[in-house]
Structures are given as structure tokens and as C-alpha cells.
PDB file of C-alpha atoms in Angstrom:
ATOM      1  CA  MET A 201     -30.698 -39.664  33.734  1.00 45.00           C
ATOM      2  CA  ARG A 202     -29.402 -38.670  30.278  1.00 50.00           C
ATOM      3  CA  ALA A 203     -32.381 -40.348  28.744  1.00 48.00           C
ATOM      4  CA  ASP A 204     -34.753 -38.262  30.830  1.00 59.00           C
ATOM      5  CA  ARG A 205     -32.908 -35.039  29.755  1.00 59.00           C
ATOM      6  CA  TYR A 206     -33.095 -36.118  26.182  1.00 66.00           C
ATOM      7  CA  TYR A 207     -36.910 -36.667  26.421  1.00 67.00           C
ATOM      8  CA  PHE A 208     -37.565 -33.326  28.188  1.00 70.00           C
ATOM      9  CA  ILE A 209     -35.846 -31.388  25.397  1.00 78.00           C
ATOM     10  CA  ALA A 210     -36.604 -33.591  22.289  1.00 80.00           C
ATOM     11  CA  ALA A 211     -40.246 -33.779  23.155  1.00 86.00           C
ATOM     12  CA  LEU A 212     -40.740 -30.025  23.108  1.00 91.00           C
ATOM     13  CA  PRO A 213     -42.076 -28.242  20.016  1.00 94.00           C
ATOM     14  CA  VAL A 214     -39.455 -26.343  17.924  1.00 93.00           C
ATOM     15  CA  LEU A 215     -39.334 -22.597  18.492  1.00 94.00           C
ATOM     16  CA  GLY A 216     -39.419 -20.231  15.632  1.00 95.00           C
ATOM     17  CA  GLU A 217     -37.553 -16.918  15.196  1.00 96.00           C
ATOM     18  CA  LEU A 218     -38.452 -13.866  17.181  1.00 96.00           C
ATOM     19  CA  GLY A 219     -41.885 -12.616  16.051  1.00 95.00           C
ATOM     20  CA  THR A 220     -43.373 -16.116  15.535  1.00 96.00           C
ATOM     21  CA  ALA A 221     -46.114 -17.479  17.710  1.00 96.00           C
ATOM     22  CA  PRO A 222     -45.156 -19.378  20.839  1.00 97.00           C
ATOM     23  CA  PRO A 223     -45.767 -23.066  20.140  1.00 96.00           C
ATOM     24  CA  ILE A 224     -46.376 -23.882  23.802  1.00 96.00           C
ATOM     25  CA  GLY A 225     -47.607 -22.010  26.833  1.00 96.00           C
ATOM     26  CA  PHE A 226     -45.680 -21.495  30.061  1.00 96.00           C
ATOM     27  CA  ALA A 227     -48.075 -23.666  32.000  1.00 93.00           C
ATOM     28  CA  GLN A 228     -47.649 -26.567  29.478  1.00 94.00           C
ATOM     29  CA  LEU A 229     -43.956 -26.169  29.717  1.00 94.00           C
ATOM     30  CA  MET A 230     -43.978 -26.397  33.543  1.00 93.00           C
ATOM     31  CA  GLU A 231     -46.244 -29.410  33.385  1.00 92.00           C
ATOM     32  CA  HIS A 232     -43.911 -31.100  30.897  1.00 90.00           C
ATOM     33  CA  VAL A 233     -40.828 -30.795  33.146  1.00 88.00           C
ATOM     34  CA  GLY A 234     -42.496 -31.200  36.460  1.00 88.00           C
ATOM     35  CA  GLU A 235     -42.800 -28.185  38.771  1.00 86.00           C
ATOM     36  CA  GLN A 236     -40.944 -29.759  41.652  1.00 85.00           C
ATOM     37  CA  SER A 237     -38.183 -31.377  39.568  1.00 88.00           C
ATOM     38  CA  ARG A 238     -34.715 -29.913  39.104  1.00 88.00           C
ATOM     39  CA  TRP A 239     -35.797 -29.016  35.604  1.00 88.00           C
ATOM     40  CA  GLY A 240     -38.896 -27.439  36.826  1.00 92.00           C
ATOM     41  CA  ARG A 241     -37.053 -25.299  39.356  1.00 94.00           C
ATOM     42  CA  LEU A 242     -34.671 -24.005  36.689  1.00 94.00           C
ATOM     43  CA  VAL A 243     -37.573 -23.193  34.265  1.00 95.00           C
ATOM     44  CA  GLY A 244     -39.747 -21.789  37.064  1.00 96.00           C
ATOM     45  CA  THR A 245     -37.001 -19.460  38.270  1.00 97.00           C
ATOM     46  CA  LEU A 246     -36.646 -18.015  34.854  1.00 96.00           C
ATOM     47  CA  LEU A 247     -40.344 -17.741  34.266  1.00 97.00           C
ATOM     48  CA  LEU A 248     -40.823 -16.061  37.563  1.00 98.00           C
ATOM     49  CA  SER A 249     -39.382 -12.927  36.160  1.00 97.00           C
ATOM     50  CA  ASP A 250     -42.296 -12.720  33.782  1.00 97.00           C
ATOM     51  CA  ASP A 251     -44.696 -13.106  36.655  1.00 97.00           C
ATOM     52  CA  LEU A 252     -42.974 -10.118  38.303  1.00 97.00           C
ATOM     53  CA  LEU A 253     -43.280  -8.129  35.103  1.00 95.00           C
ATOM     54  CA  GLN A 254     -47.052  -8.956  34.904  1.00 95.00           C
ATOM     55  CA  ARG A 255     -47.457  -7.905  38.605  1.00 96.00           C
ATOM     56  CA  GLU A 256     -45.644  -4.638  38.021  1.00 94.00           C
ATOM     57  CA  ALA A 257     -47.821  -3.851  34.872  1.00 93.00           C
ATOM     58  CA  HIS A 258     -50.975  -4.799  36.848  1.00 95.00           C
ATOM     59  CA  LEU A 259     -50.152  -2.522  39.828  1.00 94.00           C
ATOM     60  CA  ALA A 260     -49.386   0.352  37.377  1.00 92.00           C
ATOM     61  CA  GLY A 261     -52.830  -0.149  35.742  1.00 92.00           C
ATOM     62  CA  GLU A 262     -51.353  -1.343  32.430  1.00 89.00           C
ATOM     63  CA  LEU A 263     -52.486  -4.934  32.716  1.00 89.00           C
ATOM     64  CA  ARG A 264     -55.910  -5.963  33.803  1.00 90.00           C
ATOM     65  CA  GLN A 265     -55.593  -9.806  33.600  1.00 92.00           C
ATOM     66  CA  VAL A 266     -52.560 -11.618  34.944  1.00 95.00           C
ATOM     67  CA  ASP A 267     -51.535 -15.165  34.057  1.00 94.00           C
ATOM     68  CA  PRO A 268     -48.606 -16.089  36.250  1.00 95.00           C
ATOM     69  CA  SER A 269     -46.640 -19.356  35.944  1.00 94.00           C
ATOM     70  CA  VAL A 270     -45.045 -19.531  39.442  1.00 95.00           C
ATOM     71  CA  LEU A 271     -46.758 -16.951  41.564  1.00 96.00           C
ATOM     72  CA  THR A 272     -50.506 -17.343  42.295  1.00 96.00           C
ATOM     73  CA  VAL A 273     -52.976 -14.980  40.675  1.00 97.00           C
ATOM     74  CA  GLN A 274     -53.499 -13.342  44.076  1.00 97.00           C
ATOM     75  CA  GLN A 275     -49.809 -12.792  44.575  1.00 97.00           C
ATOM     76  CA  ALA A 276     -49.531 -11.398  41.087  1.00 97.00           C
ATOM     77  CA  ARG A 277     -52.281  -8.999  41.934  1.00 96.00           C
ATOM     78  CA  ASN A 278     -50.650  -8.040  45.255  1.00 95.00           C
ATOM     79  CA  GLU A 279     -53.699  -9.378  47.245  1.00 96.00           C
ATOM     80  CA  VAL A 280     -51.539 -11.713  49.289  1.00 97.00           C
ATOM     81  CA  PRO A 281     -47.879 -11.634  50.267  1.00 95.00           C
ATOM     82  CA  LEU A 282     -45.169 -12.766  47.836  1.00 96.00           C
ATOM     83  CA  PRO A 283     -43.042 -15.900  48.653  1.00 96.00           C
ATOM     84  CA  PRO A 284     -40.577 -15.311  51.424  1.00 94.00           C
ATOM     85  CA  TYR A 285     -37.593 -15.445  49.169  1.00 94.00           C
ATOM     86  CA  LEU A 286     -38.770 -12.388  47.326  1.00 95.00           C
ATOM     87  CA  VAL A 287     -39.245 -10.362  50.475  1.00 88.00           C
ATOM     88  CA  PRO A 288     -36.016  -8.933  52.048  1.00 76.00           C
ATOM     89  CA  ALA A 289     -35.569  -8.644  55.791  1.00 59.00           C
ATOM     90  CA  GLU A 290     -36.686  -5.237  57.067  1.00 53.00           C
ATOM     91  CA  GLU A 291     -33.166  -4.554  58.476  1.00 44.00           C
ATOM     92  CA  SER A 292     -31.461  -5.577  55.231  1.00 46.00           C
ATOM     93  CA  GLU A 293     -29.619  -3.096  53.034  1.00 49.00           C
ATOM     94  CA  LEU A 294     -32.353  -3.548  50.445  1.00 45.00           C
ATOM     95  CA  ALA A 295     -34.864  -1.893  52.709  1.00 47.00           C
ATOM     96  CA  GLY A 296     -34.962   1.900  53.163  1.00 49.00           C
ATOM     97  CA  SER A 297     -35.502   4.728  50.667  1.00 49.00           C
ATOM     98  CA  ARG A 298     -35.292   2.641  47.474  1.00 62.00           C
ATOM     99  CA  LEU A 299     -38.226   2.072  45.235  1.00 77.00           C
ATOM    100  CA  GLU A 300     -40.193  -1.065  46.258  1.00 85.00           C
ATOM    101  CA  VAL A 301     -39.980  -2.400  42.693  1.00 88.00           C
ATOM    102  CA  ASP A 302     -36.228  -2.087  42.671  1.00 91.00           C
ATOM    103  CA  THR A 303     -36.007  -3.927  46.098  1.00 92.00           C
ATOM    104  CA  LEU A 304     -38.267  -6.675  44.769  1.00 94.00           C
ATOM    105  CA  TRP A 305     -36.146  -7.131  41.674  1.00 95.00           C
ATOM    106  CA  GLU A 306     -32.959  -7.255  43.580  1.00 95.00           C
ATOM    107  CA  SER A 307     -34.501 -10.005  45.781  1.00 95.00           C
ATOM    108  CA  TYR A 308     -35.500 -11.939  42.633  1.00 97.00           C
ATOM    109  CA  TYR A 309     -32.004 -11.599  41.077  1.00 97.00           C
ATOM    110  CA  ARG A 310     -30.290 -12.862  44.216  1.00 96.00           C
ATOM    111  CA  HIS A 311     -32.767 -15.672  44.562  1.00 97.00           C
ATOM    112  CA  ALA A 312     -32.328 -16.761  40.918  1.00 97.00           C
ATOM    113  CA  LEU A 313     -28.601 -16.635  41.179  1.00 97.00           C
ATOM    114  CA  GLY A 314     -28.808 -18.860  44.257  1.00 97.00           C
ATOM    115  CA  VAL A 315     -30.941 -21.433  42.359  1.00 96.00           C
ATOM    116  CA  ALA A 316     -28.588 -21.341  39.472  1.00 95.00           C
ATOM    117  CA  ARG A 317     -25.558 -22.102  41.654  1.00 95.00           C
ATOM    118  CA  GLU A 318     -27.363 -24.772  43.678  1.00 95.00           C
ATOM    119  CA  LEU A 319     -28.534 -26.624  40.563  1.00 93.00           C
ATOM    120  CA  GLY A 320     -25.227 -26.098  38.675  1.00 91.00           C
ATOM    121  CA  SER A 321     -26.723 -24.159  35.752  1.00 91.00           C
ATOM    122  CA  GLU A 322     -23.969 -21.879  34.398  1.00 90.00           C
ATOM    123  CA  LEU A 323     -26.273 -20.564  31.672  1.00 92.00           C
ATOM    124  CA  LEU A 324     -28.935 -19.380  34.121  1.00 94.00           C
ATOM    125  CA  GLU A 325     -26.300 -17.786  36.300  1.00 95.00           C
ATOM    126  CA  ARG A 326     -24.836 -15.979  33.234  1.00 94.00           C
ATOM    127  CA  TRP A 327     -28.416 -14.990  32.096  1.00 96.00           C
ATOM    128  CA  VAL A 328     -29.144 -13.484  35.522  1.00 97.00           C
ATOM    129  CA  ARG A 329     -25.934 -11.455  35.480  1.00 97.00           C
ATOM    130  CA  PHE A 330     -26.680 -10.269  31.928  1.00 97.00           C
ATOM    131  CA  GLU A 331     -30.232  -9.306  32.966  1.00 97.00           C
ATOM    132  CA  ILE A 332     -28.920  -7.303  35.997  1.00 97.00           C
ATOM    133  CA  ALA A 333     -26.379  -5.444  33.692  1.00 97.00           C
ATOM    134  CA  LEU A 334     -29.029  -4.737  31.155  1.00 97.00           C
ATOM    135  CA  ARG A 335     -31.634  -3.402  33.770  1.00 96.00           C
ATOM    136  CA  ASN A 336     -28.885  -1.260  35.272  1.00 96.00           C
ATOM    137  CA  ALA A 337     -27.857   0.161  31.933  1.00 96.00           C
ATOM    138  CA  LEU A 338     -31.357   1.127  31.077  1.00 96.00           C
ATOM    139  CA  ALA A 339     -31.978   2.614  34.516  1.00 94.00           C
ATOM    140  CA  THR A 340     -28.753   4.612  34.246  1.00 94.00           C
ATOM    141  CA  ALA A 341     -29.782   5.909  30.827  1.00 93.00           C
ATOM    142  CA  ARG A 342     -33.247   6.931  32.181  1.00 92.00           C
ATOM    143  CA  ALA A 343     -31.806   8.598  35.195  1.00 91.00           C
ATOM    144  CA  ARG A 344     -29.320  10.648  33.145  1.00 91.00           C
ATOM    145  CA  ARG A 345     -32.097  11.622  30.747  1.00 89.00           C
ATOM    146  CA  LEU A 346     -34.130  12.997  33.726  1.00 89.00           C
ATOM    147  CA  GLY A 347     -31.175  14.525  35.437  1.00 89.00           C
ATOM    148  CA  LEU A 348     -31.433  12.170  38.503  1.00 88.00           C
ATOM    149  CA  GLU A 349     -28.703  10.507  40.580  1.00 85.00           C
ATOM    150  CA  GLU A 350     -28.255   7.158  38.802  1.00 85.00           C
ATOM    151  CA  ARG A 351     -26.882   5.194  41.756  1.00 84.00           C
ATOM    152  CA  GLY A 352     -30.240   5.216  43.470  1.00 84.00           C
ATOM    153  CA  TYR A 353     -31.719   3.170  40.655  1.00 88.00           C
ATOM    154  CA  LEU A 354     -29.099   0.422  40.313  1.00 92.00           C
ATOM    155  CA  VAL A 355     -30.123  -3.127  41.341  1.00 93.00           C
ATOM    156  CA  ALA A 356     -27.728  -5.921  42.623  1.00 94.00           C
ATOM    157  CA  ALA A 357     -24.778  -4.101  40.866  1.00 94.00           C
ATOM    158  CA  ASP A 358     -22.287  -6.384  42.555  1.00 95.00           C
ATOM    159  CA  LEU A 359     -23.763  -9.302  40.623  1.00 95.00           C
ATOM    160  CA  ALA A 360     -23.914  -7.833  37.171  1.00 96.00           C
ATOM    161  CA  GLU A 361     -21.993  -9.010  34.204  1.00 94.00           C
ATOM    162  CA  ASP A 362     -18.740  -6.978  34.156  1.00 90.00           C
ATOM    163  CA  ASP A 363     -17.987  -6.649  30.454  1.00 88.00           C
ATOM    164  CA  ALA A 364     -21.503  -6.231  28.925  1.00 89.00           C
ATOM    165  CA  ASP A 365     -21.577  -3.670  26.141  1.00 92.00           C
ATOM    166  CA  PHE A 366     -24.996  -2.088  25.653  1.00 95.00           C
ATOM    167  CA  SER A 367     -23.926   0.995  23.648  1.00 94.00           C
ATOM    168  CA  GLN A 368     -25.707  -0.042  20.485  1.00 95.00           C
ATOM    169  CA  LEU A 369     -28.857  -1.167  22.399  1.00 95.00           C
ATOM    170  CA  LEU A 370     -28.975   2.078  24.416  1.00 95.00           C
ATOM    171  CA  SER A 371     -28.703   4.065  21.138  1.00 95.00           C
ATOM    172  CA  ASP A 372     -31.485   2.104  19.512  1.00 94.00           C
ATOM    173  CA  TRP A 373     -33.593   2.317  22.702  1.00 94.00           C
ATOM    174  CA  ALA A 374     -33.107   6.107  22.998  1.00 92.00           C
ATOM    175  CA  ALA A 375     -33.968   6.649  19.345  1.00 94.00           C
ATOM    176  CA  ALA A 376     -37.114   4.526  19.383  1.00 94.00           C
ATOM    177  CA  ALA A 377     -40.147   6.434  18.302  1.00 94.00           C
ATOM    178  CA  THR A 378     -42.409   4.835  21.008  1.00 93.00           C
ATOM    179  CA  PRO A 379     -41.968   3.054  24.323  1.00 91.00           C
ATOM    180  CA  LEU A 380     -43.178  -0.163  22.526  1.00 92.00           C
ATOM    181  CA  ALA A 381     -40.439   0.204  19.920  1.00 94.00           C
ATOM    182  CA  GLY A 382     -37.978   0.676  22.759  1.00 95.00           C
ATOM    183  CA  LEU A 383     -39.231  -2.451  24.495  1.00 94.00           C
ATOM    184  CA  ARG A 384     -38.785  -4.493  21.215  1.00 96.00           C
ATOM    185  CA  ALA A 385     -35.200  -3.291  20.904  1.00 96.00           C
ATOM    186  CA  VAL A 386     -34.577  -4.620  24.400  1.00 97.00           C
ATOM    187  CA  ILE A 387     -36.280  -8.049  23.505  1.00 97.00           C
ATOM    188  CA  ARG A 388     -34.050  -8.222  20.365  1.00 96.00           C
ATOM    189  CA  ALA A 389     -31.016  -7.726  22.491  1.00 96.00           C
ATOM    190  CA  ARG A 390     -31.987 -10.540  24.851  1.00 97.00           C
ATOM    191  CA  TRP A 391     -32.673 -12.738  21.884  1.00 96.00           C
ATOM    192  CA  ALA A 392     -29.309 -12.003  20.419  1.00 95.00           C
ATOM    193  CA  TRP A 393     -27.616 -12.808  23.668  1.00 94.00           C
ATOM    194  CA  LEU A 394     -29.267 -16.273  23.781  1.00 94.00           C
ATOM    195  CA  GLN A 395     -28.104 -16.979  20.259  1.00 91.00           C
ATOM    196  CA  ASP A 396     -24.546 -16.304  21.373  1.00 89.00           C
ATOM    197  CA  HIS A 397     -24.863 -18.569  24.410  1.00 85.00           C
ATOM    198  CA  GLU A 398     -27.132 -21.264  23.365  1.00 76.00           C
ATOM    199  CA  ALA A 399     -26.245 -24.902  24.163  1.00 60.00           C
ATOM    200  CA  TRP A 400     -28.089 -26.961  21.534  1.00 53.00           C
ATOM    201  CA  PHE A 401     -27.777 -30.667  21.252  1.00 48.00           C
ATOM    202  CA  SER A 402     -26.011 -30.894  24.615  1.00 56.00           C
ATOM    203  CA  PHE A 403     -29.070 -32.151  26.276  1.00 54.00           C
ATOM    204  CA  SER A 404     -27.977 -30.331  29.463  1.00 69.00           C
ATOM    205  CA  PRO A 405     -30.108 -28.243  31.805  1.00 76.00           C
ATOM    206  CA  ASP A 406     -28.675 -25.196  30.147  1.00 84.00           C
ATOM    207  CA  GLU A 407     -30.271 -26.124  26.886  1.00 86.00           C
ATOM    208  CA  LEU A 408     -33.612 -26.221  28.577  1.00 88.00           C
ATOM    209  CA  VAL A 409     -32.925 -22.806  30.163  1.00 90.00           C
ATOM    210  CA  VAL A 410     -32.245 -21.380  26.750  1.00 92.00           C
ATOM    211  CA  TYR A 411     -35.475 -22.915  25.451  1.00 93.00           C
ATOM    212  CA  ALA A 412     -37.475 -21.348  28.341  1.00 95.00           C
ATOM    213  CA  ALA A 413     -35.877 -17.962  27.861  1.00 96.00           C
ATOM    214  CA  ARG A 414     -36.639 -17.981  24.195  1.00 96.00           C
ATOM    215  CA  LEU A 415     -40.171 -18.969  24.763  1.00 97.00           C
ATOM    216  CA  LEU A 416     -40.528 -16.150  27.317  1.00 97.00           C
ATOM    217  CA  LEU A 417     -39.247 -13.635  24.764  1.00 98.00           C
ATOM    218  CA  LEU A 418     -41.594 -14.986  22.064  1.00 97.00           C
ATOM    219  CA  GLU A 419     -44.521 -14.427  24.416  1.00 96.00           C
ATOM    220  CA  GLN A 420     -43.386 -10.977  25.408  1.00 95.00           C
ATOM    221  CA  TRP A 421     -43.058 -10.057  21.747  1.00 96.00           C
ATOM    222  CA  ARG A 422     -46.548 -11.531  21.103  1.00 95.00           C
ATOM    223  CA  ARG A 423     -47.978  -9.265  23.843  1.00 90.00           C
ATOM    224  CA  SER A 424     -46.215  -6.254  22.358  1.00 88.00           C
ATOM    225  CA  SER A 425     -47.912  -7.107  19.078  1.00 84.00           C
ATOM    226  CA  VAL A 426     -51.350  -7.249  20.775  1.00 72.00           C
ATOM    227  CA  GLU A 427     -50.729  -3.903  22.393  1.00 58.00           C
ATOM    228  CA  GLU A 428     -49.807  -2.449  19.016  1.00 51.00           C
ATOM    229  CA  GLU A 429     -53.105  -3.477  17.282  1.00 46.00           C
ATOM    230  CA  PRO A 430     -55.614  -0.717  16.959  1.00 45.00           C
ATOM    231  CA  ALA A 431     -58.628  -1.014  19.083  1.00 43.00           C
ATOM    232  CA  PRO A 432     -61.966  -2.023  17.320  1.00 45.00           C
ATOM    233  CA  PRO A 433     -64.073   0.967  16.226  1.00 42.00           C
ATOM    234  CA  GLU A 434     -66.645   0.409  18.959  1.00 45.00           C
ATOM    235  CA  VAL A 435     -63.895   0.418  21.621  1.00 37.00           C
ATOM    236  CA  ALA A 436     -62.027   3.344  20.209  1.00 36.00           C
ATOM    237  CA  ALA A 437     -65.169   5.432  20.151  1.00 35.00           C
ATOM    238  CA  ARG A 438     -65.715   5.072  23.829  1.00 34.00           C
TER     239      ARG A 438
END
């Protein structure tokens, strides 16, 4: 079993620093670890968050093409229902007056936390709790800026990391000149968290989770670079 873990990690290409090109695609990573394996479930659970981001951007008209890793293209386009584990029961506390996107993310976080606990991945559990705390910190800052009641925008607050300090990030995010710059500040904060919690050379499932999370951030940074590039003259002139 340890030999298998060593192979899964040692056979992967080395990841560069934030801003470098991803050396492997999500689909290649999933094929490498095996979608139905324990490793595949851990990696897939993490990459599912990117599928949901793509789905959100597509529905908002910000992304024309979707390339999901776990969801089908039809699910990412909202053409067919999402997997049952992402759809809360109608009578649950998640249903009601909350934004649909917040309800979906709460379902995702609870699902991801369940997978982390089932498969014994402390790193994935800590990452999910960090992500919840980060999302809620940003939601609170936005609500205060707009004079809205912040409690209505919190997601899975009972699962969030308790002692997370986002004061510097929120300052950088608020001072960002553009939404893209704000996004990059958030990506940097996630990258820094992974550097503080990495498990290199342990050849444990958590090391693979860190690898997948870093790959995800490299890809999201790459997308932000593409968005930043000016359109060709013939496109800009339309």
C-alpha cells in the first residue's frame, strides 16, 4: 500500500510557484489516481469546488465554456440535476430564503467534510474549514460594504475554522484596484495556507490533497491571467 502511495505522488510532475503554468491537467490527475479509488475520491472532492465555480460563472454569463472534472458538462451548465449529495432536502434548514448559490456551497462543504472524515484526511478537513471561514469572511466584508445584514450570507458557519485571521487579506482585497486583483489576493492567501500546512515526503493522502489544491490554484491563477490579457484588435473593435 505504501508503494502505491509513493508511486501516485512521485510519478506526478513537480509544481512550480504560484504564477507558473500547471504541468498537468485536472483530467490527467484524476486518471492518474483512479476516479473510483480512495485517492480519486479525495482529489475529486477537492476539484469539485472548481467545477462549482465554473458552473457559477457560466450561469452568471462570465464563462461560455466549462471544463468540469467531476460534474458532467450538462450538470455544470445547469442542464441536468446536480448529484444528490449537492441538493439539500426541501425541508432542510438550508432551504428557504437563502441564495441558491449559498445553499449549494453549504451542501458542498458538508459533503466534502464528510468525505474527509470517512477517508481519514485531516488535511482535507482542515482545508474545508479554512475555505468556509474564508468565504464567510469575504461575504461579511461585502455585506458590510453594502449595508446588508451579514448573517444572511454566511455558509456552514458551524463548520468554519475558529481561529482564522483574515485581517490582512481583507485589507488587501478591499484595496484591490480591480475585482481581478482582489481575486488574486484571495488565491495568494490560499497558497500561503497550503505552504503552512503541507505534508511533503510523508507519502500520505494529505500530501496528494496539497498537490491537488496547489494545482487547482495554479489553474485558477492561469485563468485570471487569460482574463487580464487585452482582446485582439479585431475583437475589441466589435
